[in-house]
Short mmCIF file of C-alpha atoms in Angstrom, two decimals:
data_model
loop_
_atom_site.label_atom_id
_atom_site.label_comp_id
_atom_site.label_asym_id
_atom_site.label_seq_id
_atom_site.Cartn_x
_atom_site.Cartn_y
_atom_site.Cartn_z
CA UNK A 22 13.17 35.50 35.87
CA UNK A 23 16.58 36.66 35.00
CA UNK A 24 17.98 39.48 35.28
CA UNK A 25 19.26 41.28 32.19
CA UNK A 26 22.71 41.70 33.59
CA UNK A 27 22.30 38.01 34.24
CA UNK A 28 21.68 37.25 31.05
CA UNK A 29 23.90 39.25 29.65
CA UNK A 30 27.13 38.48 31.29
CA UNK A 31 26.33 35.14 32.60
CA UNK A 32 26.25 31.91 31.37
CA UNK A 33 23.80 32.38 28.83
CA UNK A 34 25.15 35.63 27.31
CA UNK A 35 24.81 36.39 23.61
CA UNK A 36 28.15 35.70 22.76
CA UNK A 37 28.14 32.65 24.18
CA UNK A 38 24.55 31.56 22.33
CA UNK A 39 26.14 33.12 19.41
CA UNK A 40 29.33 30.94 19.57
CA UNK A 41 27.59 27.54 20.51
CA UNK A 42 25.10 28.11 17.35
CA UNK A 43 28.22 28.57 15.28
CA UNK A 44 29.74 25.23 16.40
CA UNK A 45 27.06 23.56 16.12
CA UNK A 46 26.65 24.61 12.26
CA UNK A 47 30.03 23.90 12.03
CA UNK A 48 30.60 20.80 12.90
CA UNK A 49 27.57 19.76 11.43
CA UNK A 50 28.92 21.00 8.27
CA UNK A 51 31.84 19.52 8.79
CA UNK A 52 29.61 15.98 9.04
CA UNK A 53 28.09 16.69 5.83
CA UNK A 54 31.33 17.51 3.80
CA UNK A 55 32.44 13.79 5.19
CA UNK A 56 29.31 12.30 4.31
CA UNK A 57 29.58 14.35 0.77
CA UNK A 58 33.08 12.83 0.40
CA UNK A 59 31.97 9.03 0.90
CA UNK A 60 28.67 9.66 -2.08
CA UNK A 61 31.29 10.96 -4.19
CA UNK A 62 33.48 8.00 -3.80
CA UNK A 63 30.59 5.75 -4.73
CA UNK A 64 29.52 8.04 -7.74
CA UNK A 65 33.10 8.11 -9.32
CA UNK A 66 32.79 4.11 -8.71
CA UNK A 67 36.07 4.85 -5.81
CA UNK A 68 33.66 2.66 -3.96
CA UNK A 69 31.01 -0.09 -4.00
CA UNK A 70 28.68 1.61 -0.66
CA UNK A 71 26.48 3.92 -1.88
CA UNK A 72 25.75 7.13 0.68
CA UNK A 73 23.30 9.39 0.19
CA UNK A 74 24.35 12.83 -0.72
CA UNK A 75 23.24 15.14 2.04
CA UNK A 76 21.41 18.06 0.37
CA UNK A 77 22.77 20.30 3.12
CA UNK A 78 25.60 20.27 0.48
CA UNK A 79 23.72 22.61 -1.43
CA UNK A 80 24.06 25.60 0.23
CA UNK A 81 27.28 26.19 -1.10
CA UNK A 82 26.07 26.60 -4.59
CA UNK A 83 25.48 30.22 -4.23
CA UNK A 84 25.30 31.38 -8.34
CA UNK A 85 22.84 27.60 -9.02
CA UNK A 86 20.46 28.94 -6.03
CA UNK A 87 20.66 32.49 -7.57
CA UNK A 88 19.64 30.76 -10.68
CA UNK A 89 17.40 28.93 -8.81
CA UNK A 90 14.93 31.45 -7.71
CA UNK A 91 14.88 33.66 -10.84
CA UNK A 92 13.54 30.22 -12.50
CA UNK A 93 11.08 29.76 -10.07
CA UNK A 94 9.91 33.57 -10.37
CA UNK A 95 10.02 33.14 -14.58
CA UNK A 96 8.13 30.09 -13.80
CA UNK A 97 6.98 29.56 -10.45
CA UNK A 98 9.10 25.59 -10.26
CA UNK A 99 11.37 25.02 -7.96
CA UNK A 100 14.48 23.92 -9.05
CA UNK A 101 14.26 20.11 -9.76
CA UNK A 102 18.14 19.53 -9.37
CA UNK A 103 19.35 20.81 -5.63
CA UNK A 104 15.83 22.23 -4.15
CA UNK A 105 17.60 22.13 -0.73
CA UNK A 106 20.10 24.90 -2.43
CA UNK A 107 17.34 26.95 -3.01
CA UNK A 108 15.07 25.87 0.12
CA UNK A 109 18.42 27.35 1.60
CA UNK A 110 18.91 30.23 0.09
CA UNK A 111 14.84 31.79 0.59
CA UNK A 112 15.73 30.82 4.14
CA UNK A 113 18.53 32.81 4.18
CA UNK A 114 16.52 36.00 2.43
CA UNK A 115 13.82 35.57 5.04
CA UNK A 116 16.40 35.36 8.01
CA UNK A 117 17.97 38.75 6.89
CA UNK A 118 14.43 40.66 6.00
CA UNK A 119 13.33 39.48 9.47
CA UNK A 120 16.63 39.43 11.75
CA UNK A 121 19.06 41.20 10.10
CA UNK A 122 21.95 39.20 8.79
CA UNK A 123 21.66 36.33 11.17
CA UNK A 124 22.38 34.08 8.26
CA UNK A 125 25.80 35.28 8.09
CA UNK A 126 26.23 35.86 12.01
CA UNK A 127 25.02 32.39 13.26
CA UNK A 128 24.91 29.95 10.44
CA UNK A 129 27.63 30.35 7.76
CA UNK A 130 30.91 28.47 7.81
CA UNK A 131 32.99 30.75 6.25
CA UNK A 132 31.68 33.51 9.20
CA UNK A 133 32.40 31.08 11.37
CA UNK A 134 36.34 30.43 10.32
CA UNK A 135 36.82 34.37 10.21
CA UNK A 136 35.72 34.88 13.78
CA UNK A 137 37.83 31.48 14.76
CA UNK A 138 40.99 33.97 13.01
CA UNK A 139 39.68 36.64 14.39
CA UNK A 140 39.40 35.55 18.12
CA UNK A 141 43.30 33.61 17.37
CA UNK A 142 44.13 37.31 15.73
CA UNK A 143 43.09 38.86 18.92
CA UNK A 144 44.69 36.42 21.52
CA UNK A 145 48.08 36.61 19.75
CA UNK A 146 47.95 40.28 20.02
CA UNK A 147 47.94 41.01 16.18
CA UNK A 148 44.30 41.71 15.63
CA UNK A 149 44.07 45.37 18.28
CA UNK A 150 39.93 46.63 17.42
CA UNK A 151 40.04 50.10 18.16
CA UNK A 152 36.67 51.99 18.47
CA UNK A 153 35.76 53.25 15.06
CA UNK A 154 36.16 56.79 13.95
CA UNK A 155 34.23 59.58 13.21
CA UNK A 156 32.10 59.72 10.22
CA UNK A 157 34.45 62.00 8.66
CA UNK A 158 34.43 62.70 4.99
CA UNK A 159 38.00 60.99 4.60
CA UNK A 160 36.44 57.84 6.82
CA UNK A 161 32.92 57.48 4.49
CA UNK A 162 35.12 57.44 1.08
CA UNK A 163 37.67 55.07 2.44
CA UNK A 164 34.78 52.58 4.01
CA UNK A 165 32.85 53.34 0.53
CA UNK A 166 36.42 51.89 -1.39
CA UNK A 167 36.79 48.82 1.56
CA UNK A 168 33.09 47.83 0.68
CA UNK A 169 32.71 48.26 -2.59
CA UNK A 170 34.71 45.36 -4.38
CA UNK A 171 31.63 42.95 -3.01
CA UNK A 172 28.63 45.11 -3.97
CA UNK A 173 30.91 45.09 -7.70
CA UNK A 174 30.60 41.44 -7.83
CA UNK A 175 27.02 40.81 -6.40
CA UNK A 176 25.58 43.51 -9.28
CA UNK A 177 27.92 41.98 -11.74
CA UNK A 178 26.37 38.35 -10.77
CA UNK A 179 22.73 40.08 -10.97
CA UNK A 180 23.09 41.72 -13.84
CA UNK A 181 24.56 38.79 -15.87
CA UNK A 182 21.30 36.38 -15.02
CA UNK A 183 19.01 39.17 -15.09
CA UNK A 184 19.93 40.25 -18.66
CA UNK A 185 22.69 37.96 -20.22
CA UNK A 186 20.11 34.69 -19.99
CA UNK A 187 16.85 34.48 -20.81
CA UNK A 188 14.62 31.76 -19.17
CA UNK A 189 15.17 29.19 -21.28
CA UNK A 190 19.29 29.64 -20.79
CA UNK A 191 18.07 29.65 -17.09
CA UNK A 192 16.18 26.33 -17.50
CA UNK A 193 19.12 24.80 -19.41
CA UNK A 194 21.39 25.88 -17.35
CA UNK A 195 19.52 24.18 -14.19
CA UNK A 196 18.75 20.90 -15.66
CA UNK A 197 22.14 20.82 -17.88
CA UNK A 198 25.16 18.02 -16.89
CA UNK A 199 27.16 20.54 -15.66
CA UNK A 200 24.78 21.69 -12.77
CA UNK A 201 24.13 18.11 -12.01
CA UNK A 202 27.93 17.66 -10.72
CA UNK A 203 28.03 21.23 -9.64
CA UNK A 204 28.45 20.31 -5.67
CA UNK A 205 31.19 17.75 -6.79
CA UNK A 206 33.09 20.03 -8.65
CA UNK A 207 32.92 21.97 -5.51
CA UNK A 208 34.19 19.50 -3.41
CA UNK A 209 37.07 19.04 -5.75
CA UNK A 210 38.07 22.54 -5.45
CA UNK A 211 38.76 21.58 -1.94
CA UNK A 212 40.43 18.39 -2.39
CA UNK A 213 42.82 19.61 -4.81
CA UNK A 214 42.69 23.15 -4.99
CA UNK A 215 45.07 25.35 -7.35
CA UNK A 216 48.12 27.29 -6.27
CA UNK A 217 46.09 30.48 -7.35
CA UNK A 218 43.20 29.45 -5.05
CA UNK A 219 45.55 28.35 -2.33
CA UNK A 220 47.17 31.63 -2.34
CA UNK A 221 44.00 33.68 -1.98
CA UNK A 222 42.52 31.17 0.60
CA UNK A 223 46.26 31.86 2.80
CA UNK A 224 46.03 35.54 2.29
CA UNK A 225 42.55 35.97 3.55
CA UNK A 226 43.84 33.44 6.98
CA UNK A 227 46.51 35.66 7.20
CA UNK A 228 44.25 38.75 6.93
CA UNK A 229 41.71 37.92 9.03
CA UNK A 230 43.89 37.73 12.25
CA UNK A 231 44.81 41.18 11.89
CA UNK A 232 41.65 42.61 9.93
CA UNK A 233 38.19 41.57 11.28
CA UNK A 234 36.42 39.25 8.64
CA UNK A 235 38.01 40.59 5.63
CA UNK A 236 36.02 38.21 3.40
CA UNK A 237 32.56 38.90 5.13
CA UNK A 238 33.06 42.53 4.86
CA UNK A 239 34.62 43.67 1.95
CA UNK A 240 34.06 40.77 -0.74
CA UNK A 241 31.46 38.65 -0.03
CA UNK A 242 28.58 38.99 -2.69
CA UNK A 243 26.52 36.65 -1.03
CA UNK A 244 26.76 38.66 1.81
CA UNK A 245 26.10 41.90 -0.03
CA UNK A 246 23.37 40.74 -1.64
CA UNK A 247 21.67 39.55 2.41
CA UNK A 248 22.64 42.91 3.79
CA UNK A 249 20.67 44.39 1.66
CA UNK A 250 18.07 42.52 2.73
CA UNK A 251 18.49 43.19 6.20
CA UNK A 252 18.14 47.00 5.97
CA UNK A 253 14.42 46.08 5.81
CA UNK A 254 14.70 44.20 9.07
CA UNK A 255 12.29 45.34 12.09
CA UNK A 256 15.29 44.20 14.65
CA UNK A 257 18.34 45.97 15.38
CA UNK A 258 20.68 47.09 18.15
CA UNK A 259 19.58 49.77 20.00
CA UNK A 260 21.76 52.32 22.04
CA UNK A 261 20.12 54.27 25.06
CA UNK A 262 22.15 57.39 25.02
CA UNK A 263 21.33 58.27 28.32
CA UNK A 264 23.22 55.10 29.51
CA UNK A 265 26.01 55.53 27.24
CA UNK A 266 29.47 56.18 28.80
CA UNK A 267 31.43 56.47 25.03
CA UNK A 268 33.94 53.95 26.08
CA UNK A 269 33.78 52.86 22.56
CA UNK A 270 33.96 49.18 23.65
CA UNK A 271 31.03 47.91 21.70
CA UNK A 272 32.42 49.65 18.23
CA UNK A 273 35.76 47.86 19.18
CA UNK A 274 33.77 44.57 19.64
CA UNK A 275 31.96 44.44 16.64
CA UNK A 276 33.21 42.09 14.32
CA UNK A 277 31.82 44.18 10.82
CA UNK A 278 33.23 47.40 12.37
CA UNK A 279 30.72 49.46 13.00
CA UNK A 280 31.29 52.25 14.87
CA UNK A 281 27.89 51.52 17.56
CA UNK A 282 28.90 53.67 20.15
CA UNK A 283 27.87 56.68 17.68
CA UNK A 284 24.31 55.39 16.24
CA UNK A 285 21.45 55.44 17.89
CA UNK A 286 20.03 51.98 15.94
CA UNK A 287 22.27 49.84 14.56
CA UNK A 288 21.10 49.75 10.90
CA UNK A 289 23.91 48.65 8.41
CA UNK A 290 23.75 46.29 5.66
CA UNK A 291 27.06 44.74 7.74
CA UNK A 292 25.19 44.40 10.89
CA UNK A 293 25.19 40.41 11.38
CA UNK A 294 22.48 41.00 14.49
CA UNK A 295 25.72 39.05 16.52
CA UNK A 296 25.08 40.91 19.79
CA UNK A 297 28.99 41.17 20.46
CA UNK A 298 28.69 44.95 20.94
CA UNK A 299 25.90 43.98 23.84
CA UNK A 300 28.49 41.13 25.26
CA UNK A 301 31.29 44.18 25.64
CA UNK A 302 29.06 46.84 26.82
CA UNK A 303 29.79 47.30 30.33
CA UNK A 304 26.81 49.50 31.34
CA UNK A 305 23.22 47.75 32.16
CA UNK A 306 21.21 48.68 29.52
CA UNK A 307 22.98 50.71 27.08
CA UNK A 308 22.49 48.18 24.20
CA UNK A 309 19.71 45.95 23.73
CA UNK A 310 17.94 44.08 20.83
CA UNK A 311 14.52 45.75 19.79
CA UNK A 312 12.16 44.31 16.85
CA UNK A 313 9.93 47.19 15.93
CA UNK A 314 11.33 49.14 18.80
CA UNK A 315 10.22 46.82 21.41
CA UNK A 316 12.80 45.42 23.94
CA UNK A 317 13.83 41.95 22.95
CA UNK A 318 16.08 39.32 24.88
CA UNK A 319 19.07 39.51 23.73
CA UNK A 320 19.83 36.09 22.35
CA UNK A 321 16.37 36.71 20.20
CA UNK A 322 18.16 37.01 16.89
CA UNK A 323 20.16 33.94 18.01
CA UNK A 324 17.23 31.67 18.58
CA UNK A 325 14.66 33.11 15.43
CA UNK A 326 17.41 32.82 12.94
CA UNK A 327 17.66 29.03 14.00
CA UNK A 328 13.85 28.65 14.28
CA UNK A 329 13.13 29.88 11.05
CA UNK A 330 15.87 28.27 9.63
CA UNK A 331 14.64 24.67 10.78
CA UNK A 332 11.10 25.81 9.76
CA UNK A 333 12.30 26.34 6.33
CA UNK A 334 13.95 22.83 6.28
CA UNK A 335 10.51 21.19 7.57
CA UNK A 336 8.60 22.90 5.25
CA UNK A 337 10.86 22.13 2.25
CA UNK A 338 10.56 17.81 3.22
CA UNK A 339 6.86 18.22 3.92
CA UNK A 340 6.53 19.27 0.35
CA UNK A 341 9.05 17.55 -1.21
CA UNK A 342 11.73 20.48 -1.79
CA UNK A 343 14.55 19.06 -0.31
CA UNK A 344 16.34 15.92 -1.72
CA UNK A 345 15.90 15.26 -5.14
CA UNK A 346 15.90 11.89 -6.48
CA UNK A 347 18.31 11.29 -9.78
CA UNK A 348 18.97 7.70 -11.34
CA UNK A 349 21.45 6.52 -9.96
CA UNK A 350 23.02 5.34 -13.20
CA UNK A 351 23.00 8.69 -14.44
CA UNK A 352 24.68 10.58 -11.51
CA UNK A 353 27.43 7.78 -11.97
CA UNK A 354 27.46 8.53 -15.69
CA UNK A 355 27.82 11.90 -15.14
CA UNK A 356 30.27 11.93 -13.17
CA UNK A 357 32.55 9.76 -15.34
CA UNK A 358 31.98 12.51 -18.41
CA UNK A 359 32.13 15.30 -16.10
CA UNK A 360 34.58 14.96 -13.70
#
């Protein structure tokens, strides 16, 4: 068996699992939004070859999935139009009550291009982690401002389907033309997106290689909304005091800045369960993964977020929650009313 220094600074260390998961959801990603591309072509009648739409797609309707699952709790159906979106989206919830935030640590493309920036940030010299402070009174109001904008949107996105629409507004909303072409419009966004969107898009590049993950931290509702979630979690980082040096090189390592070297379990709603601060720590030991304070390996949070994540998707085909099956006259229509 391996050592735990082994694993931990070998070839198998958590940043290393961490990074290859993130590729591999990336490029696969990356696969879908080509495969996306070519069933859009065919449904604006660009082309004769019809291609599936991959319901991976899905997944970046955040507000129809939100949508989604207050339906199904009005009515207990799952949404009829992308049931991978919300398939997706429970996975996600379940990932972050059980591993913390591995949704947004392992899976999610947009973590995944901040730590690209921040990793570029760092090599060029511009990005310079520091350990965190001291939980000063001047240091919890000016984290408090930093965090706040995204916990303002994610109660502002709440409160609007929780109040502003009944179910039936909720049921219209799902099943209306709009929603239909919902991932489309997406894609445009991306194909020709304003000089408003292109500005905020270059600001937050240019931010993240000096700031780590601006957008993950600070405005990210989505992201909010799971860290909430993952305060329930029964796994976090763990620090053995007694091993503890203070070099401060886990806090500087940790990509949501949280100042580890000073708790004694790592229990923040930004806490993505990435295991960087373990990957830095110099001292055997110090810093290990526990799930309900048992010792875990520390590429656990790695491998459950991917297991459950698959087990969702299996789950979701076996019972028919994954594609969805639309004329295909009508998403053709649509498209030439909607788009």
């Amino acid at each position: 068996m391996l050592s735990r220094s082994r694993i931990r600074r070998g070839r198998i260390s958590p940043a290393r699992v961490r990074r290859t998961v993130q590729l591999a959801f990336g490029l696969f990603c990356i696969f879908c939004g080509w495969r996306f591309f070519l069933y859009y072509q065919w449904a604006t009648g660009a082309s004769a070859v019809y291609v599936p739409k991959p319901p991976m797609v899905e997944g970046f309707l955040p507000i129809s999935a939100l949508l989604g699952a207050v339906h199904f709790f009005n009515t207990g159906m799952w949404d009829p139009v992308h049931p991978a979106g919300l398939t997706i989206f429970f996975a996600a919830l379940a990932i972050c009550l059980l591993l913390r935030k591995g949704f947004c640590g392992y899976i999610c493309p947009a973590g995944w291009a901040s730590n690209l920036l921040e990793r570029t940030g760092k090599r060029l010299g511009l990005n310079r982690s520091r350990p965190a402070p001291a939980r000063t009174a001047v240091h919890k109001a000016i984290r408090t401002v930093l965090h706040a904008p995204k916990y303002i949107l994610m109660a502002g996105f709440l409160w609007t389907m929780s109040t502003g629409m009944d179910a039936r507004a909720v049921e219209s909303f799902l099943t209306g033309p709009y929603n239909m072409v919902a991932d489309s419009k997406m894609l445009l966004f991306f194909l020709h997106p304003s000089a408003t969107a292109l500005t905020v898009l270059a600001v937050l590049a240019l931010l993240s290689l000096f700031v780590s993950n601006p957008w993950c931290r600070f405005l990210c509702p989505y992201g909010a909304l799971l860290g909430i979630a993952a305060l329930f979690s029964p796994c976090a980082v763990r620090r053995n005091a007694a091993a503890c040096t203070g070099c401060g090189r886990c806090s500087a390592a940790c990509p949501a800045g949280i100042a580890v070297h000073a708790q004694q379990r790592v229990n923040r709603a930004e806490c993505m369960g990435c295991t960087e601060c373990i990957s830095s720590c110099p001292q055997k030991d110090c810093l290990q993964v526990t799930c309900l304070n048992k010792p875990q390996y520390d590429w656990a949070i790695a491998y459950g977020t991917v297991a459950l994540l698959w087990t969702a998707y299996l789950a979701a085909v076996w019972w028919g929650k994954w594609d969805v099956s639309i004329d295909a006259a009508l998403i053709q229509k649509l498209h030439s009313t909607m788009m």
